[in-house]
mmCIF file of C-alpha atoms in Angstrom:
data_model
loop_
_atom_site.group_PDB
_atom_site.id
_atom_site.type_symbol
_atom_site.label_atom_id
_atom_site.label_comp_id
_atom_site.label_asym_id
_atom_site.label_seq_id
_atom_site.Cartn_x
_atom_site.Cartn_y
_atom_site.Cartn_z
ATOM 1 C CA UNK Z 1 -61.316 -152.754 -80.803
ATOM 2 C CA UNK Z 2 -58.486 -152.360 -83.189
ATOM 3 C CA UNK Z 3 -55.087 -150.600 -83.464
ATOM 4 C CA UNK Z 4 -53.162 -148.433 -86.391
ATOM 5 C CA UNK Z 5 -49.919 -148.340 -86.494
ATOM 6 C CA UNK Z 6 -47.697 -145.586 -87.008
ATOM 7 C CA UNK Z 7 -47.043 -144.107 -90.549
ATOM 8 C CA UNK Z 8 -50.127 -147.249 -91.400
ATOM 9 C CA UNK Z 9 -52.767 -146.811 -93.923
ATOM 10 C CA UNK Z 10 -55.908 -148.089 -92.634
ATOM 11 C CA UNK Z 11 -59.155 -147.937 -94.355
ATOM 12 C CA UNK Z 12 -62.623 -148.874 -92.477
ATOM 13 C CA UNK Z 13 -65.615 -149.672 -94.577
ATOM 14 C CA UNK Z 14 -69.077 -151.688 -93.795
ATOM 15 C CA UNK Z 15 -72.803 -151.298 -95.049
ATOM 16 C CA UNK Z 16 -74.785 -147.866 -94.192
ATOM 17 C CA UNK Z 17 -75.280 -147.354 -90.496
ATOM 18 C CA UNK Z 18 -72.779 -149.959 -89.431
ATOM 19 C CA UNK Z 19 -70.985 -147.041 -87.182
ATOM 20 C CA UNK Z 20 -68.218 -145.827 -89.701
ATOM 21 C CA UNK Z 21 -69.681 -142.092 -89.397
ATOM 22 C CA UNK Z 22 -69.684 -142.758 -85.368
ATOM 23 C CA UNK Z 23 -66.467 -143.288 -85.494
ATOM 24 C CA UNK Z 24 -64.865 -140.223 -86.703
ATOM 25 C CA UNK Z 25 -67.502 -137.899 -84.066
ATOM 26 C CA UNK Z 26 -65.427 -139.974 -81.354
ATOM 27 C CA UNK Z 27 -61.814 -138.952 -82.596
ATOM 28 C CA UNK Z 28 -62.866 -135.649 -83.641
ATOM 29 C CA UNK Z 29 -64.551 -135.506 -79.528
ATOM 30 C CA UNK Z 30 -67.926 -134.486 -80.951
ATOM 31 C CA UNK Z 31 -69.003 -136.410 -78.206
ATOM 32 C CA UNK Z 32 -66.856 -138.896 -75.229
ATOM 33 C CA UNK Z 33 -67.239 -142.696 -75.632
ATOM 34 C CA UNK Z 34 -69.562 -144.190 -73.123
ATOM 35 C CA UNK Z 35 -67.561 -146.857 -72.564
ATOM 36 C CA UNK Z 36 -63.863 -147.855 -73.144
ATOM 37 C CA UNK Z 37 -60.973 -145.192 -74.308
ATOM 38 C CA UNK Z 38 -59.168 -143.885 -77.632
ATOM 39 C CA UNK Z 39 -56.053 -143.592 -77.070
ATOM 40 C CA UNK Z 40 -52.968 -141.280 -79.150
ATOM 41 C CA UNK Z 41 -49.612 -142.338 -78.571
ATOM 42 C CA UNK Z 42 -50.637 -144.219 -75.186
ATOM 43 C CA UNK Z 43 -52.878 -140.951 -74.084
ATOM 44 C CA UNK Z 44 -56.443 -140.825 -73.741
ATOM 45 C CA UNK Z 45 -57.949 -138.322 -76.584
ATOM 46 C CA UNK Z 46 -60.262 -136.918 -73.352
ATOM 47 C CA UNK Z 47 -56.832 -135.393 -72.223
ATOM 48 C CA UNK Z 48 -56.007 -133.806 -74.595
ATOM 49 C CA UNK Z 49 -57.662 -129.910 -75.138
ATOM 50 C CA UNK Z 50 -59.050 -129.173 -78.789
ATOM 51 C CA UNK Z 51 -56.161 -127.014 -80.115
ATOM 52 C CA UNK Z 52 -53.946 -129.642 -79.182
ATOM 53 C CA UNK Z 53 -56.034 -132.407 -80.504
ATOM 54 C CA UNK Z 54 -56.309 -130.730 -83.873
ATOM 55 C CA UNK Z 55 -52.472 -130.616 -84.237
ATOM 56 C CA UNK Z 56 -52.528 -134.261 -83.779
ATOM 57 C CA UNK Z 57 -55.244 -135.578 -85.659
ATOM 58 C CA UNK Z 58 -56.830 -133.726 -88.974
ATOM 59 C CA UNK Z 59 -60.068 -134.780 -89.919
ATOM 60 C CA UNK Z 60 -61.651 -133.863 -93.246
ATOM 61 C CA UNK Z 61 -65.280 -134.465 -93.563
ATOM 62 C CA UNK Z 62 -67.731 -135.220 -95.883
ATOM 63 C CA UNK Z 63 -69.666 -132.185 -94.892
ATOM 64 C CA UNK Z 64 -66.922 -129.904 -95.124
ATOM 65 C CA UNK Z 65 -67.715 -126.651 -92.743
ATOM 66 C CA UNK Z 66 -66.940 -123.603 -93.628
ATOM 67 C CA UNK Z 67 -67.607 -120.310 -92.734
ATOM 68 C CA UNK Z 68 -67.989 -116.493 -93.838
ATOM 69 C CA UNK Z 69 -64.813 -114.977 -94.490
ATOM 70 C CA UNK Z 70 -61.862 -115.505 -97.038
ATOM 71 C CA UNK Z 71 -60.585 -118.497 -98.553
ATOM 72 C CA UNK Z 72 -56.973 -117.824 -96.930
ATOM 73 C CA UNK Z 73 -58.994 -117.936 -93.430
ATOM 74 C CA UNK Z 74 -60.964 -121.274 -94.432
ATOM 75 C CA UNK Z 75 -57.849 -122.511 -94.500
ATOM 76 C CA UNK Z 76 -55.884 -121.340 -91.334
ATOM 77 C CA UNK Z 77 -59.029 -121.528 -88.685
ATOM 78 C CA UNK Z 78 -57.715 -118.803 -86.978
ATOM 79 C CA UNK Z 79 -54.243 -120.413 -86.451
ATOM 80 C CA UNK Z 80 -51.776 -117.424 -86.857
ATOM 81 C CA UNK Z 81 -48.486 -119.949 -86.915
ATOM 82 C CA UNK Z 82 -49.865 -121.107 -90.640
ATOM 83 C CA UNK Z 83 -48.001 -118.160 -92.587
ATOM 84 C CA UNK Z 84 -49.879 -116.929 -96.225
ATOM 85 C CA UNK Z 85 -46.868 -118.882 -97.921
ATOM 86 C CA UNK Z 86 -48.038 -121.952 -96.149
ATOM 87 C CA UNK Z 87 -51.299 -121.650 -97.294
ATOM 88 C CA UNK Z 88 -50.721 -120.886 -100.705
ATOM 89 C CA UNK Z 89 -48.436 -124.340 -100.997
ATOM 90 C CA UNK Z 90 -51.091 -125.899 -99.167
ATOM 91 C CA UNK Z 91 -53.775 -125.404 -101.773
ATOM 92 C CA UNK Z 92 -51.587 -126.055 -104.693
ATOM 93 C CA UNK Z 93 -50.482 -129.804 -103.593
ATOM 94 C CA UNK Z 94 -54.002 -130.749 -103.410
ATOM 95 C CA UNK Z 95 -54.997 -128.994 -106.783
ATOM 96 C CA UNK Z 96 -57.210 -126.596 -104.536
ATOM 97 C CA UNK Z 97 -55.192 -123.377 -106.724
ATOM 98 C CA UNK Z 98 -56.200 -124.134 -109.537
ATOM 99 C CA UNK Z 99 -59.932 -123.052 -108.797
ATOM 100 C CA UNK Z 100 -58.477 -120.574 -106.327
ATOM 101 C CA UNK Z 101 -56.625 -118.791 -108.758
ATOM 102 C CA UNK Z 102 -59.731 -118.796 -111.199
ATOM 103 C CA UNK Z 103 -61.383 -116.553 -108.381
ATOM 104 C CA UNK Z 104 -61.828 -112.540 -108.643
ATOM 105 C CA UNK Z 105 -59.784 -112.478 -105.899
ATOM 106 C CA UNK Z 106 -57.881 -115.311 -105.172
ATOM 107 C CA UNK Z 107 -57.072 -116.479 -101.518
ATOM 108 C CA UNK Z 108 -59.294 -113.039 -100.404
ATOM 109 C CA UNK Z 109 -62.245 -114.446 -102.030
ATOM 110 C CA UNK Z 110 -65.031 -114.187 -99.266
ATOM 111 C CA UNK Z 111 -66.703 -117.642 -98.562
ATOM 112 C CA UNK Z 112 -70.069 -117.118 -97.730
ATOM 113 C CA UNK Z 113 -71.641 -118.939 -95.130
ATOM 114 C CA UNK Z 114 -70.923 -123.043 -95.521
ATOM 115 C CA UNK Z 115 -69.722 -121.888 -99.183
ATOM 116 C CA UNK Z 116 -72.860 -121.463 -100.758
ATOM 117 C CA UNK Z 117 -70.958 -120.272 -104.006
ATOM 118 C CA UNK Z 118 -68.596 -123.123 -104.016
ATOM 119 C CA UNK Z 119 -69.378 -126.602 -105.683
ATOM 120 C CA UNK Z 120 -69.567 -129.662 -103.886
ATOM 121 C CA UNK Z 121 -65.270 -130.651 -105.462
ATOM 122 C CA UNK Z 122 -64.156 -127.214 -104.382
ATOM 123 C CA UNK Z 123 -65.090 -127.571 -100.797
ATOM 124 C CA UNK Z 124 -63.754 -130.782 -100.877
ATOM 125 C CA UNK Z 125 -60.002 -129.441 -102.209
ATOM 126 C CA UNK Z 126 -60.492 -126.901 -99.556
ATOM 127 C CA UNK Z 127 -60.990 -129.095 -96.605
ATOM 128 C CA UNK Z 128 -57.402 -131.076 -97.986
ATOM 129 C CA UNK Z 129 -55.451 -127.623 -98.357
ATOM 130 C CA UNK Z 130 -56.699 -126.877 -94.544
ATOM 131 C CA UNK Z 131 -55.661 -130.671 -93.532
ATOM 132 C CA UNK Z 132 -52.507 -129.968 -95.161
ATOM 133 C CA UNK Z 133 -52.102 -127.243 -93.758
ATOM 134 C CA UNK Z 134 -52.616 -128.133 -89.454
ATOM 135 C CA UNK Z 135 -50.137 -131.115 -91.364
ATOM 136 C CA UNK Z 136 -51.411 -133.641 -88.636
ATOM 137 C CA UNK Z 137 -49.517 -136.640 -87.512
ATOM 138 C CA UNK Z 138 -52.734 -138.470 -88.181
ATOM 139 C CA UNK Z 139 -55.164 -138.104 -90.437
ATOM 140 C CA UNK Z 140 -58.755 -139.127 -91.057
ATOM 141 C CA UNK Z 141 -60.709 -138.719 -94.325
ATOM 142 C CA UNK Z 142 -64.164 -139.608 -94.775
ATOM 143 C CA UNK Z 143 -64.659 -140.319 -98.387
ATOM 144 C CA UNK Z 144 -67.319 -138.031 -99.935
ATOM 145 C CA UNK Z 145 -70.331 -139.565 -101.676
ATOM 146 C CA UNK Z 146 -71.917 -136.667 -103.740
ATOM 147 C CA UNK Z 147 -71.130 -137.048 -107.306
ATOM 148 C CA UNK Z 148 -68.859 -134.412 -109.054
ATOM 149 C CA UNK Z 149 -67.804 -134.306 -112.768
ATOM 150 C CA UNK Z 150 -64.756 -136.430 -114.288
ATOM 151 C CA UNK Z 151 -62.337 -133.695 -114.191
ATOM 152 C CA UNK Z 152 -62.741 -132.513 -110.364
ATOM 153 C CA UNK Z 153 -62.828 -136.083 -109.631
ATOM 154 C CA UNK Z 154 -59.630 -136.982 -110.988
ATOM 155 C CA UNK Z 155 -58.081 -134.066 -108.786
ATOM 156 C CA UNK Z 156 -59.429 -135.016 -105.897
ATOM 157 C CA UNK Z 157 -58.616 -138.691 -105.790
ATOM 158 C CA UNK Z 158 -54.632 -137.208 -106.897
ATOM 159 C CA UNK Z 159 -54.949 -134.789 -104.065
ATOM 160 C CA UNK Z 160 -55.834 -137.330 -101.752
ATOM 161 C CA UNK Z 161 -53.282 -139.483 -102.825
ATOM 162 C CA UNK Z 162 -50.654 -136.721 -101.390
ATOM 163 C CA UNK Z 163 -52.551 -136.243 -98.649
ATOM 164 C CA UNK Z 164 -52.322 -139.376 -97.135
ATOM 165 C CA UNK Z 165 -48.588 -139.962 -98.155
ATOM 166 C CA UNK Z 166 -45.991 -140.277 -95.177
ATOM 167 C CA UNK Z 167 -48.292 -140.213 -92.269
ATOM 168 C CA UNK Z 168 -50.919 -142.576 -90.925
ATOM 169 C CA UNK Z 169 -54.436 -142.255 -92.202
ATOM 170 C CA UNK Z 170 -57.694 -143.735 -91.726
ATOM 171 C CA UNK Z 171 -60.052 -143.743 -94.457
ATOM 172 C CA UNK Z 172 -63.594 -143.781 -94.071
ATOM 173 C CA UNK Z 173 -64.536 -145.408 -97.374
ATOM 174 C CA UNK Z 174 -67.344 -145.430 -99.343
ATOM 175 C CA UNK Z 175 -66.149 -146.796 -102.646
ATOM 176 C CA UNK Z 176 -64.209 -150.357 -102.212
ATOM 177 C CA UNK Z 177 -62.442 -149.124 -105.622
ATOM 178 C CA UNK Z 178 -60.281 -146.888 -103.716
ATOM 179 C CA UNK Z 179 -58.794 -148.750 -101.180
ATOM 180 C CA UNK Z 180 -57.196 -151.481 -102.719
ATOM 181 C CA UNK Z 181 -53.462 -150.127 -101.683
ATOM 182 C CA UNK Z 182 -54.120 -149.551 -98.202
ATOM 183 C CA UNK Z 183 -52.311 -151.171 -95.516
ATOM 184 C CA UNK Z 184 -55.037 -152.878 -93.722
ATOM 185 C CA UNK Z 185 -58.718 -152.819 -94.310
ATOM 186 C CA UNK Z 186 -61.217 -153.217 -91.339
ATOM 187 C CA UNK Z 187 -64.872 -154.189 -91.915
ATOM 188 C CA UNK Z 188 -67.793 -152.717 -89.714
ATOM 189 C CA UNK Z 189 -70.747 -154.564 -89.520
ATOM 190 C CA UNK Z 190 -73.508 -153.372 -86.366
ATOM 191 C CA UNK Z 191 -71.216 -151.427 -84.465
ATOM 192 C CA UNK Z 192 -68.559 -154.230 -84.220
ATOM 193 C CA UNK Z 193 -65.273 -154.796 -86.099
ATOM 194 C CA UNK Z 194 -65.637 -158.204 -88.030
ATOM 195 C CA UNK Z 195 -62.941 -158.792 -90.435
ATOM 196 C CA UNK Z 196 -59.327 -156.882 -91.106
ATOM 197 C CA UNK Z 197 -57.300 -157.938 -94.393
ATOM 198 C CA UNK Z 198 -55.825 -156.479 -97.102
ATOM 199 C CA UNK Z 199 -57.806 -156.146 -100.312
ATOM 200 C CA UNK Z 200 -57.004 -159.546 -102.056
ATOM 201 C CA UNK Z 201 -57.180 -160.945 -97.910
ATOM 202 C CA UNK Z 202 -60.600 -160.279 -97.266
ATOM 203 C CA UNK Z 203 -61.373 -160.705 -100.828
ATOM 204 C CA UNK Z 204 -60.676 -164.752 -100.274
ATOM 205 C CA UNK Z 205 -62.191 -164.734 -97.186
ATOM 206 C CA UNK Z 206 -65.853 -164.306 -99.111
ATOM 207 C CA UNK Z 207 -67.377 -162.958 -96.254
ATOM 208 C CA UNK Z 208 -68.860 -159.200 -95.537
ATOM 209 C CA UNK Z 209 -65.833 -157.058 -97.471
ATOM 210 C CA UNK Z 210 -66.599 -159.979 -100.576
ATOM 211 C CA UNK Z 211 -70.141 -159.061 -100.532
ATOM 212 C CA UNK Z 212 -70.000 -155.220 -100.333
ATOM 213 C CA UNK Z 213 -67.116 -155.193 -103.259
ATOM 214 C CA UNK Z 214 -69.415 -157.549 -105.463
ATOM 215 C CA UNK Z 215 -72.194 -155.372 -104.970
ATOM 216 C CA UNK Z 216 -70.776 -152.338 -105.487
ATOM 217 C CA UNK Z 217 -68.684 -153.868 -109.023
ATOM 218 C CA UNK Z 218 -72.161 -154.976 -110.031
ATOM 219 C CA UNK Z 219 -73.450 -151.433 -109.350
ATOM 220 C CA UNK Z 220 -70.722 -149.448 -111.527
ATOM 221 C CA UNK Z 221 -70.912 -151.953 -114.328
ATOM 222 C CA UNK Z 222 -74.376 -151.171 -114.647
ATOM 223 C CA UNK Z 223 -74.042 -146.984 -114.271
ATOM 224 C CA UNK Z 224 -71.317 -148.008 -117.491
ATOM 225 C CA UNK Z 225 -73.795 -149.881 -119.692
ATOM 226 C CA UNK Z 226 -76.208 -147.382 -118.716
ATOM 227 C CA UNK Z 227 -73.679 -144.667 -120.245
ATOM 228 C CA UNK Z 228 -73.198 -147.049 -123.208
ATOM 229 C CA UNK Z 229 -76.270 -147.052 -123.939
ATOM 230 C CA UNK Z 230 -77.371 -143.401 -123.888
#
């Protein structure tokens, strides 16, 4: 088990199928843990009814869903107490304007069904400006994996910079690179929690957060010969 603090940045990382992925489906109550409790401020998540859930914990996916209607409605899910004004500074912290604004017509722009039209980075600027939005005391972000080009890159790692400022955040992460300035890091391995350190911690340790971070160093130095090379 482990605990975050509040206003902590935790980040939670560990091989493929280690249970990262099961943890956010438990805090977003896809489905109720079989046994022990998660518990918000002292409360069991299991009391707490979805609408009121959501203004407590914000969850952006890696599959972000969204559905057919406009871009102002992907962002408010239906809440009426998130005002256009809202949404419209929303989008712009995280960058998500400036394709927005690039749009026919704007924030009325109809999303088709899961966003067929929009690329893999806009989604992803999306799902922040709706975070941002709900502006949850907690936050959860599962780090995407699909490849996008340099530029939308570059805003999204900025936008989720802000979005994770001033309120405590677990990070689902899939690229060690990211997470050096977290708070605490806590390594997965089968299901169980196995190490917790900061970056230069864990890093000393030379156990499973060692490994992963060599691998994954060895991995991009190779994609940047690669690049040289071609």
């Amino acid at each position: 088990s482990f605990r975050v603090r509040a206003g902590e940045k935790v980040a939670i990382v560990g091989a493929t199928g280690g249970g990262k992925t099961s943890i956010i489906s438990l805090l977003a109550r896809f489905y109720d843990p079989q046994k022990g409790k998660i518990l918000i401020d002292e409360i069991d998540i299991r009391n707490f009814r979805q609408k009121e859930l959501r203004r407590y914990l914000g969850i952006v996916q890696q599959d972000v869903f969204l559905f057919s209607g406009t871009i102002e409605d992907n962002i408010k899910l239906g809440e009426n107490k998130i005002n256009f004004q809202q949404v419209k500074e929303s989008a712009s912290y995280v960058n998500a304007d400036k394709f927005i604004k690039k749009l026919p017509h704007g924030y009325q722009e109809d999303v088709r069904e899961r966003g067929s039209l929009l690329s893999v980075g806009q989604k992803q600027l999306l799902a922040f400006a709706r975070a941002l939005a709900f502006d949850p005391r907690i936050l959860v972000l599962d780090e995407a994996t699909s490849s996008v080009d340099t530029e939308t890159e570059m805003l999204i790692q900025d936008a989720s910079a802000k979005l994770l400022q001033h309120r405590t955040s677990i990070v689902i992460a899939h690229r060690l690179s990211t997470i050096k300035d977290v708070d605490r890091i806590i390594v997965i391995h089968k299901g169980r929690v196995k190490e917790v350190g900061t970056h230069q911690e864990l890093l000393q340790k030379k156990g499973i957060y060692y490994r992963l971070y060599q691998l994954q160093y060895q991995a991009e130095k190779g994609k940047i010969l690669l690049r040289k090379a071609s």
